[in-house]
Coordinates of C-alpha atoms and ligand atoms in Angstrom, one line a residue:
M1476 CA -7.8 -30.0 3.5
K1477 CA -11.4 -28.8 3.2
R1478 CA -12.9 -25.6 0.3
L1479 CA -15.3 -24.1 -0.1
K1480 CA -14.8 -23.8 -3.3
Q1481 CA -13.1 -24.0 -6.3
H1482 CA -10.4 -20.8 -6.1
A1483 CA -8.9 -19.9 -9.3
I1484 CA -5.4 -19.6 -10.8
W1485 CA -3.7 -17.1 -12.8
G1486 CA -4.5 -17.6 -15.8
Q1487 CA -0.6 -16.4 -17.2
R1488 CA 3.3 -16.4 -16.7
G1489 CA 4.2 -13.7 -14.8
S1490 CA 0.5 -12.7 -13.7
F1491 CA 1.6 -13.3 -10.5
I1492 CA 4.3 -11.0 -10.4
L1493 CA 2.3 -8.1 -12.0
A1494 CA -1.0 -8.5 -9.5
A1495 CA 1.4 -8.6 -7.4
T1496 CA 3.3 -5.7 -8.3
G1497 CA 0.4 -4.0 -8.9
S1498 CA -0.8 -4.3 -6.0
A1499 CA 2.4 -3.3 -4.2
V1500 CA 2.6 -0.3 -6.2
G1501 CA -0.7 2.2 -5.7
L1502 CA -0.2 5.9 -3.9
G1503 CA 1.3 4.6 -1.1
N1504 CA 4.7 4.7 -3.4
I1505 CA 4.1 8.1 -6.0
W1506 CA 1.5 10.1 -3.0
K1507 CA 2.8 9.1 0.8
F1508 CA 5.9 7.6 0.3
P1509 CA 7.6 11.7 -1.3
Y1510 CA 5.2 13.7 1.5
I1511 CA 6.0 11.1 4.0
T1512 CA 9.3 11.4 3.5
G1513 CA 9.4 14.8 3.5
E1514 CA 7.8 14.8 6.5
N1515 CA 10.5 12.9 8.4
G1516 CA 13.7 14.2 7.3
G1517 CA 14.4 13.1 3.7
G1518 CA 17.4 10.7 3.7
A1519 CA 17.8 9.2 7.2
F1520 CA 13.9 8.3 6.5
V1521 CA 14.1 6.7 3.0
L1522 CA 17.3 4.9 4.4
M1523 CA 14.7 3.3 7.7
Y1524 CA 12.5 2.6 5.1
L1525 CA 15.6 1.2 2.8
V1526 CA 16.1 -1.5 6.1
C1527 CA 13.0 -1.8 7.0
I1528 CA 11.7 -3.9 3.5
A1529 CA 14.9 -5.8 3.1
L1530 CA 14.7 -7.2 6.7
I1531 CA 11.8 -7.9 7.3
G1532 CA 8.6 -6.4 4.4
I1533 CA 11.2 -8.4 2.1
P1534 CA 10.7 -12.0 5.3
I1535 CA 7.9 -11.5 4.8
M1536 CA 6.6 -11.0 1.6
M1537 CA 7.4 -14.9 1.1
A1538 CA 5.9 -15.9 4.5
E1539 CA 2.8 -14.3 3.3
I1540 CA 2.6 -16.3 -0.2
M1541 CA 4.2 -19.1 1.1
L1542 CA 0.8 -19.5 4.0
G1543 CA -1.8 -18.5 1.2
R1544 CA 0.3 -20.9 -2.0
R1545 CA -0.4 -23.6 1.0
G1546 CA -3.7 -22.3 2.3
R1547 CA -5.3 -21.7 -0.9
A1548 CA -8.8 -19.6 0.2
N1549 CA -8.6 -16.5 1.9
P1550 CA -6.7 -15.4 4.2
A1551 CA -8.7 -16.2 7.6
T1552 CA -9.3 -19.3 5.9
T1553 CA -6.4 -20.4 5.3
M1554 CA -5.3 -20.0 8.5
L1555 CA -8.2 -21.5 9.9
N1556 CA -6.8 -24.5 7.9
I1557 CA -2.9 -24.6 8.3
S1558 CA -3.5 -24.6 11.8
Q1559 CA -6.3 -27.5 12.0
E1560 CA -3.2 -29.8 9.9
L1561 CA -0.8 -28.5 11.6
G1562 CA -2.2 -29.4 15.5
V1563 CA -2.1 -26.1 16.8
S1564 CA -5.0 -23.5 17.8
R1565 CA -7.6 -21.8 15.6
L1566 CA -7.2 -18.2 17.3
W1567 CA -4.2 -18.0 14.2
S1568 CA -6.6 -17.6 12.6
V1569 CA -7.0 -13.4 13.7
I1570 CA -4.6 -12.7 11.1
G1571 CA -7.1 -13.2 8.7
W1572 CA -9.4 -11.2 10.6
M1573 CA -7.6 -8.2 11.6
G1574 CA -6.2 -8.8 8.1
V1575 CA -10.2 -8.0 6.5
L1576 CA -9.9 -5.0 9.5
A1577 CA -7.2 -3.2 9.1
G1578 CA -8.3 -3.3 5.3
F1579 CA -11.3 -2.4 5.5
L1580 CA -10.2 0.6 7.0
I1581 CA -7.5 1.1 4.4
L1582 CA -10.0 1.0 1.1
S1583 CA -12.3 3.6 3.1
Y1584 CA -9.5 6.4 3.2
Y1585 CA -7.5 5.1 0.5
T1586 CA -10.6 5.6 -2.6
V1587 CA -10.3 8.9 -0.9
I1588 CA -7.6 10.8 -2.4
A1589 CA -7.5 7.9 -5.4
G1590 CA -10.8 9.8 -5.8
W1591 CA -8.4 13.2 -6.2
T1592 CA -6.8 11.8 -9.1
L1593 CA -10.2 11.5 -11.0
E1594 CA -10.3 14.9 -10.0
Y1595 CA -6.4 16.4 -11.4
F1596 CA -6.8 13.7 -14.8
E1597 CA -9.3 16.1 -15.5
R1598 CA -8.3 19.4 -14.4
A1599 CA -4.8 17.5 -17.1
T1600 CA -7.1 16.7 -20.1
H1601 CA -8.7 20.6 -19.9
G1602 CA -5.3 22.3 -20.0
S1603 CA -6.1 24.1 -16.3
F1604 CA -2.1 23.5 -15.1
R1605 CA -1.1 26.2 -17.5
G1606 CA 0.8 29.1 -15.8
L1607 CA 0.2 27.8 -12.2
N1608 CA 3.0 28.7 -9.8
G1609 CA 3.6 27.2 -6.0
D1610 CA 0.7 29.6 -4.5
T1611 CA -2.2 29.5 -7.7
S1612 CA -1.5 26.2 -7.1
N1613 CA -1.8 25.8 -4.3
A1614 CA -5.4 27.8 -3.9
L1615 CA -6.6 25.4 -6.4
F1616 CA -6.1 22.5 -4.3
S1617 CA -7.4 24.6 -0.9
E1618 CA -10.0 25.3 -2.7
F1619 CA -11.1 21.3 -4.4
L1620 CA -10.6 20.0 -0.7
A1621 CA -13.2 22.9 0.3
D1622 CA -16.1 21.4 -1.7
P1623 CA -16.9 17.8 0.4
T1624 CA -19.1 17.6 -3.0
R1625 CA -17.0 17.1 -5.0
L1626 CA -15.0 14.6 -2.8
I1627 CA -18.1 13.1 -1.4
F1628 CA -18.6 12.4 -5.7
W1629 CA -15.0 10.9 -7.3
Q1630 CA -14.6 8.5 -3.7
S1631 CA -18.3 7.0 -4.6
L1632 CA -16.9 6.5 -8.1
F1633 CA -13.6 5.2 -7.9
M1634 CA -15.2 2.8 -5.1
A1635 CA -17.3 1.3 -7.6
M1636 CA -14.9 0.9 -10.6
T1637 CA -12.7 -1.4 -7.5
V1638 CA -16.4 -2.8 -7.2
L1639 CA -17.1 -3.7 -10.6
V1640 CA -13.0 -5.1 -11.1
L1641 CA -13.5 -7.5 -8.4
A1642 CA -17.1 -8.2 -9.4
F1643 CA -16.1 -9.9 -12.4
G1644 CA -13.5 -12.2 -10.8
V1645 CA -9.5 -11.9 -10.7
N1646 CA -8.8 -13.5 -13.9
K1647 CA -10.6 -11.7 -16.9
G1648 CA -10.6 -7.6 -15.0
L1649 CA -8.0 -8.2 -12.7
E1650 CA -5.3 -10.0 -15.0
T1651 CA -5.7 -7.9 -18.3
A1652 CA -5.3 -4.6 -17.1
I1653 CA -2.2 -5.3 -15.3
R1654 CA -0.3 -6.7 -18.1
W1655 CA -0.1 -3.3 -20.3
M1656 CA -0.8 -1.3 -17.4
M1657 CA 2.6 -1.5 -15.0
P1658 CA 5.2 -1.6 -17.7
L1659 CA 3.6 1.5 -19.3
L1660 CA 3.3 3.2 -15.9
F1661 CA 7.6 3.3 -15.3
V1662 CA 7.7 5.1 -19.3
L1663 CA 5.4 7.4 -17.8
L1664 CA 7.6 8.1 -14.3
I1665 CA 10.9 7.6 -16.5
V1666 CA 9.7 10.6 -19.1
L1667 CA 8.6 12.4 -15.7
L1668 CA 11.8 11.8 -14.0
G1669 CA 14.0 13.3 -17.7
Y1670 CA 12.0 16.3 -17.2
A1671 CA 12.8 17.1 -13.0
Y1672 CA 16.5 16.4 -14.3
S1673 CA 16.6 18.9 -16.6
S1674 CA 14.4 21.5 -15.3
G1675 CA 14.0 20.8 -11.5
E1676 CA 16.1 20.8 -8.5
F1677 CA 17.2 17.3 -8.5
A1678 CA 20.5 17.5 -7.1
T1679 CA 19.0 19.8 -4.4
S1680 CA 16.6 16.5 -4.2
L1681 CA 19.2 13.7 -4.5
R1682 CA 20.5 15.5 -1.7
F1683 CA 17.6 15.6 0.2
M1684 CA 16.9 12.1 -0.1
F1685 CA 20.4 10.5 0.3
S1686 CA 21.7 12.1 2.6
F1687 CA 21.8 11.3 6.0
N1688 CA 21.7 13.4 8.6
P1689 CA 21.9 11.1 11.9
E1690 CA 19.8 13.5 13.6
D1691 CA 17.0 12.0 11.9
L1692 CA 16.9 9.6 13.1
S1693 CA 13.9 8.4 15.8
W1694 CA 11.5 6.0 16.8
E1695 CA 8.1 8.3 15.4
A1696 CA 10.0 8.5 12.4
A1697 CA 10.7 5.0 12.1
L1698 CA 7.5 3.7 13.4
V1699 CA 6.6 5.6 10.4
A1700 CA 9.3 3.9 8.2
L1701 CA 8.3 0.0 9.4
G1702 CA 4.6 1.2 8.5
H1703 CA 4.7 2.7 4.8
A1704 CA 7.1 -1.0 4.8
F1705 CA 4.1 -2.6 5.6
F1706 CA 1.6 -0.7 3.1
T1707 CA 3.6 -0.5 0.3
L1708 CA 4.5 -3.5 -0.3
S1709 CA 0.5 -4.4 0.7
L1710 CA 1.8 -6.9 3.7
G1711 CA 0.8 -7.5 6.5
M1712 CA -3.6 -7.6 5.8
G1713 CA -3.7 -11.0 3.9
A1714 CA -3.9 -9.0 -0.1
I1715 CA 0.1 -10.9 -0.4
M1716 CA -1.1 -14.2 0.9
A1717 CA -4.8 -14.2 -0.5
Y1718 CA -3.0 -13.3 -4.7
G1719 CA -1.0 -15.4 -2.9
S1720 CA -3.4 -18.7 -2.8
Y1721 CA -3.7 -17.8 -6.5
M1722 CA 0.0 -18.9 -7.2
P1723 CA 0.6 -21.6 -9.3
S1724 CA 2.1 -24.2 -7.3
T1725 CA 5.7 -24.5 -10.0
A1726 CA 6.2 -20.8 -9.8
S1727 CA 9.0 -19.3 -7.1
I1728 CA 8.5 -17.5 -4.3
G1729 CA 11.7 -15.9 -3.4
K1730 CA 12.5 -15.0 -6.9
T1731 CA 8.9 -13.1 -7.2
V1732 CA 9.0 -11.0 -4.3
I1733 CA 12.5 -10.1 -4.6
V1734 CA 11.7 -8.4 -8.5
V1735 CA 8.2 -7.3 -6.8
A1736 CA 10.4 -5.5 -3.7
C1737 CA 13.0 -4.0 -6.4
L1738 CA 10.4 -2.0 -8.6
D1739 CA 8.1 -1.2 -5.7
T1740 CA 11.5 0.5 -4.2
L1741 CA 12.5 2.0 -8.1
V1742 CA 9.0 3.3 -8.0
A1743 CA 9.0 5.5 -5.0
L1744 CA 12.3 6.5 -5.4
M1745 CA 11.7 7.8 -9.0
A1746 CA 8.4 9.2 -8.2
G1747 CA 10.6 11.3 -4.6
V1748 CA 13.1 12.3 -6.5
A1749 CA 10.8 13.1 -9.2
I1750 CA 9.0 15.3 -6.8
F1751 CA 11.1 16.6 -5.0
A1752 CA 13.2 18.4 -7.7
F1753 CA 10.0 20.1 -8.3
V1754 CA 9.5 21.4 -4.6
F1755 CA 12.5 23.0 -4.4
A1756 CA 11.8 24.4 -8.1
T1757 CA 9.0 25.8 -6.8
P1758 CA 8.3 29.1 -4.9
G1759 CA 5.9 28.5 -2.0
I1760 CA 6.6 24.8 -2.1
S1761 CA 7.5 23.4 1.5
P1762 CA 8.7 19.0 1.2
S1763 CA 6.5 19.1 4.8
S1764 CA 3.4 20.5 3.0
G1765 CA 1.6 16.4 3.8
P1766 CA -0.8 15.1 1.8
G1767 CA -1.4 17.9 -0.8
L1768 CA 2.6 17.4 -1.8
M1769 CA 1.8 15.7 -5.4
F1770 CA -1.8 17.1 -5.6
V1771 CA 0.6 20.4 -5.7
T1772 CA 3.7 20.2 -6.7
L1773 CA 3.1 17.9 -10.2
P1774 CA 0.7 20.6 -12.0
V1775 CA 3.3 23.5 -11.2
A1776 CA 5.7 21.7 -13.4
F1777 CA 3.1 19.7 -15.8
G1778 CA 1.5 23.7 -16.1
N1779 CA 5.2 25.3 -17.5
M1780 CA 6.3 22.5 -19.4
A1781 CA 5.3 22.3 -23.7
V1782 CA 3.6 19.3 -23.8
G1783 CA 2.3 19.5 -20.5
T1784 CA -1.4 19.1 -20.7
I1785 CA -1.1 15.2 -22.5
V1786 CA 2.1 14.7 -19.5
G1787 CA -0.4 15.3 -17.2
A1788 CA -2.9 13.7 -18.7
A1789 CA -0.5 10.5 -18.6
F1790 CA 0.6 10.8 -15.7
F1791 CA -2.6 10.8 -13.4
L1792 CA -4.3 8.3 -15.6
M1793 CA -1.2 5.8 -14.7
V1794 CA -1.8 7.0 -10.8
I1795 CA -6.0 6.0 -11.0
L1796 CA -4.3 3.3 -12.8
A1797 CA -1.8 1.8 -9.9
A1798 CA -3.9 3.5 -7.3
W1799 CA -6.9 0.9 -8.7
S1800 CA -4.9 -2.0 -9.1
S1801 CA -3.6 -1.4 -5.5
T1802 CA -8.0 -1.5 -4.0
I1803 CA -8.4 -4.3 -5.7
S1804 CA -6.1 -5.7 -3.7
I1805 CA -7.3 -4.3 -0.2
L1806 CA -10.9 -5.2 -0.5
E1807 CA -9.8 -9.1 -2.4
P1808 CA -9.8 -10.6 0.9
A1809 CA -13.1 -9.6 2.1
V1810 CA -14.7 -10.5 -0.4
A1811 CA -12.7 -13.9 -0.5
Y1812 CA -13.7 -14.6 2.8
V1813 CA -17.4 -13.6 2.8
T1814 CA -18.0 -15.5 -0.5
E1815 CA -16.2 -18.5 0.9
R1816 CA -16.7 -18.7 4.4
F1817 CA -20.9 -17.7 3.8
G1818 CA -21.8 -18.6 -0.4
L1819 CA -22.8 -15.5 -0.4
H1820 CA -23.3 -14.3 -4.5
R1821 CA -19.4 -12.4 -5.5
I1822 CA -21.3 -9.7 -7.1
T1823 CA -23.0 -8.8 -3.8
A1824 CA -20.6 -9.6 -1.4
C1825 CA -18.6 -6.9 -3.7
V1826 CA -21.6 -4.5 -3.2
L1827 CA -22.7 -5.0 0.8
I1828 CA -18.4 -4.9 1.7
G1829 CA -17.2 -2.0 -0.5
A1830 CA -20.7 0.0 0.5
T1831 CA -19.7 -0.1 3.8
A1832 CA -16.3 0.3 3.5
W1833 CA -17.1 4.1 1.1
A1834 CA -19.9 4.9 4.2
L1835 CA -16.2 5.4 6.8
G1836 CA -14.4 7.2 3.9
L1837 CA -16.9 9.9 4.5
G1838 CA -15.5 10.3 7.6
S1839 CA -11.9 10.9 6.3
V1840 CA -13.8 13.3 3.2
L1841 CA -14.4 15.7 5.9
S1842 CA -11.3 15.4 7.7
F1843 CA -10.4 18.0 4.7
N1844 CA -13.3 20.1 5.2
H1845 CA -16.1 20.6 8.0
W1846 CA -14.5 18.1 9.8
A1847 CA -10.7 19.6 10.2
D1848 CA -10.2 20.0 13.5
V1849 CA -12.0 17.2 15.1
Q1850 CA -9.3 14.7 16.5
I1851 CA -9.7 11.9 17.1
L1852 CA -6.1 10.0 18.1
W1853 CA -3.4 11.8 19.8
G1854 CA -4.4 15.3 18.1
K1855 CA -4.5 13.0 14.5
N1856 CA -7.8 14.1 12.7
F1857 CA -10.0 11.4 11.1
F1858 CA -8.5 10.6 8.0
D1859 CA -4.5 10.9 9.8
S1860 CA -6.4 8.5 12.8
M1861 CA -7.9 5.6 10.3
D1862 CA -4.2 5.5 8.6
F1863 CA -2.2 6.0 12.1
I1864 CA -4.5 2.8 13.1
S1865 CA -4.2 0.2 10.4
T1866 CA -1.0 1.6 8.7
N1867 CA 1.3 1.8 12.4
M1868 CA -0.6 -0.3 14.3
L1869 CA -2.6 -3.1 13.1
L1870 CA 0.2 -3.5 9.4
P1871 CA 3.2 -4.5 11.5
L1872 CA 1.2 -6.6 13.6
G1873 CA -0.1 -8.7 11.2
G1874 CA 3.5 -9.3 10.4
F1875 CA 5.2 -10.0 13.6
L1876 CA 2.4 -12.9 13.8
I1877 CA 2.6 -14.4 10.3
A1878 CA 6.7 -14.0 11.8
I1879 CA 6.5 -15.7 14.3
Y1880 CA 3.2 -17.6 12.8
V1881 CA 5.7 -18.9 10.5
G1882 CA 9.4 -19.0 12.2
W1883 CA 7.9 -20.1 15.3
V1884 CA 5.3 -22.5 15.2
M1885 CA 5.9 -23.7 11.6
T1886 CA 8.1 -26.7 11.7
R1887 CA 11.4 -26.5 9.1
E1888 CA 9.8 -29.2 6.6
Q1889 CA 6.6 -27.5 6.9
A1890 CA 7.7 -24.1 6.8
E1891 CA 9.7 -24.9 3.4
H1892 CA 6.8 -26.8 1.8
E1893 CA 6.2 -24.4 -0.6
F1894 CA 9.6 -23.7 -1.5
R1895 CA 11.0 -26.3 -3.5
H1896 CA 12.3 -23.5 -6.7
D1897 CA 14.4 -21.7 -4.1
S1898 CA 17.7 -22.0 -3.5
V1899 CA 19.0 -23.2 -0.3
G1900 CA 20.7 -21.1 0.6
L1901 CA 18.0 -17.9 0.1
L1902 CA 15.9 -20.6 2.4
K1903 CA 18.4 -20.3 5.2
V1904 CA 18.9 -16.6 5.3
W1905 CA 15.2 -16.3 4.5
R1906 CA 14.2 -18.6 7.9
F1907 CA 17.0 -16.4 10.3
V1908 CA 16.3 -13.5 9.6
L1909 CA 12.1 -14.1 9.8
R1910 CA 13.0 -15.9 13.0
Y1911 CA 14.8 -13.1 14.7
L1912 CA 15.3 -10.7 13.3
S1913 CA 12.1 -9.4 11.5
P1914 CA 9.9 -9.7 15.1
I1915 CA 12.3 -8.1 17.0
A1916 CA 12.4 -5.0 14.6
V1917 CA 8.8 -5.0 14.2
L1918 CA 8.5 -5.3 18.3
A1919 CA 11.2 -2.7 19.1
V1920 CA 9.4 0.2 16.7
L1921 CA 5.9 -0.9 17.6
I1922 CA 7.3 0.2 20.9
N1923 CA 9.1 2.6 20.7
G1924 CA 6.6 4.0 18.2
I1925 CA 3.9 3.8 20.4
F1926 CA 4.6 4.1 23.1
P1927 CA 5.7 8.1 23.6
L1928 CA 2.4 8.3 22.3
L1929 CA 0.0 6.6 25.2
T1930 CA 1.8 8.8 27.7
T1931 CA 1.6 12.0 26.1
V1932 CA -2.2 10.5 26.6
F1933 CA -2.7 9.3 29.5
S1934 CA -0.8 12.7 31.3
E1935 CA -3.1 15.3 29.6
Ligands
LIG2735 N1 0.2 -0.9 -1.3 C1 -0.7 -0.2 -2.3 C2 0.2 0.7 -2.5 O1 1.5 1.1 -1.8 C3 -1.5 -1.0 -1.2 C4 -2.1 -1.7 -0.8 C5 -2.0 -2.3 -1.5 C6 -2.2 -1.7 0.2 N2 -2.6 -3.9 -1.0 C7 -2.5 -3.1 0.4 C8 -1.8 -1.9 1.8 C9 -3.2 -4.4 0.9 C10 -1.6 -2.7 2.4 C11 -2.1 -3.8 2.7 O2 0.0 1.8 -2.5

């Protein structure tokens, strides 16, 4: 197999788990999961999300890592190389291409929201949450969103941070940072949960998140749950494939994936329970308040804690780190592609791609103020449209193609070659689910979730 450049390998044991967890755990868990749960009715949505993680997320994650480790290159080249080796169409490299596109769109708006966490970290360190209530916190947030200059400043800084780490390469920057970040994040979430237990509406929150109302089930919510399962596990665009390509051949893929998926889900559920406990304890805030949920509720909680300044600052710092280890993984596939394919210097590639995604991100910045009423897709503003196209369409489509490729195009032997260290039973279940359940479930949700939207457009 032709390799254009020597590809990096994670240096220390456990680095893959940490890096994959770092990629998976991010704004998706702490910021997005609670607000989409709030918008989609609570318990029923949580259930659909858990089913998607188990039936679709875990098997596809195993497939993606397997492909990456086998190809040992960036996603597009990996798909091309493996397809040539198997003697199947080169068109399958479209999986890599779509991934680069999806990553690009996601990075553009992800850095905007990540920028908000920088602003809120600064506010926390200045003690500006003290004495906040629901209304004043809401006002503070709206005032921030109305100021595109500030949003752009933080967005730019976050993009620069992402480019910086990647410019340093995989091992030095990324690997070192995540080794202490992830454990600390867990400790902080437990502290937050403890506080929510003692001072928030904890029982109401649990009831909201875990009581199941069949009438809350809908295809639209299922589509959001499916998209989020991909988003939160960083699947469907080659990020995990790229990380898998740095994975030593001796590590067991199945066990690793289960650990990563469980940690990721745990963080999301903990963040959700804590945030809703504060939502229900704070008058003037509703669970369905959208993207601002975390930024409005938590400051109120921190502002009324005895040591709120420290806990608040530490919390937002952790969110920054979680988001940072995610943006890195979103940008990495495109950077790996450009450097390996065109021989561009790594630094040039990072700056070039980062700058383009930054420019696209300006549209998302404006959709929170000047362009708030500008609709791009189905009544969605620019930010929501970027999110919808990438998360709810491109990622599931990428995942579907990966499932078909690994389940049907590759033979059993070819597919299982990289799983030497996994149990036979696990592999049996994996292959069955990947061949039948995952693709059918993804298609069913995609068709039923997107079709009604299309028909509303044509009937207008
Ligand atoms: N999983 C991350 C989160 O939940 C976001 C992310 C990182 C991502 N890499 C990705 C999403 C690749 C989609 C594809 O915040």
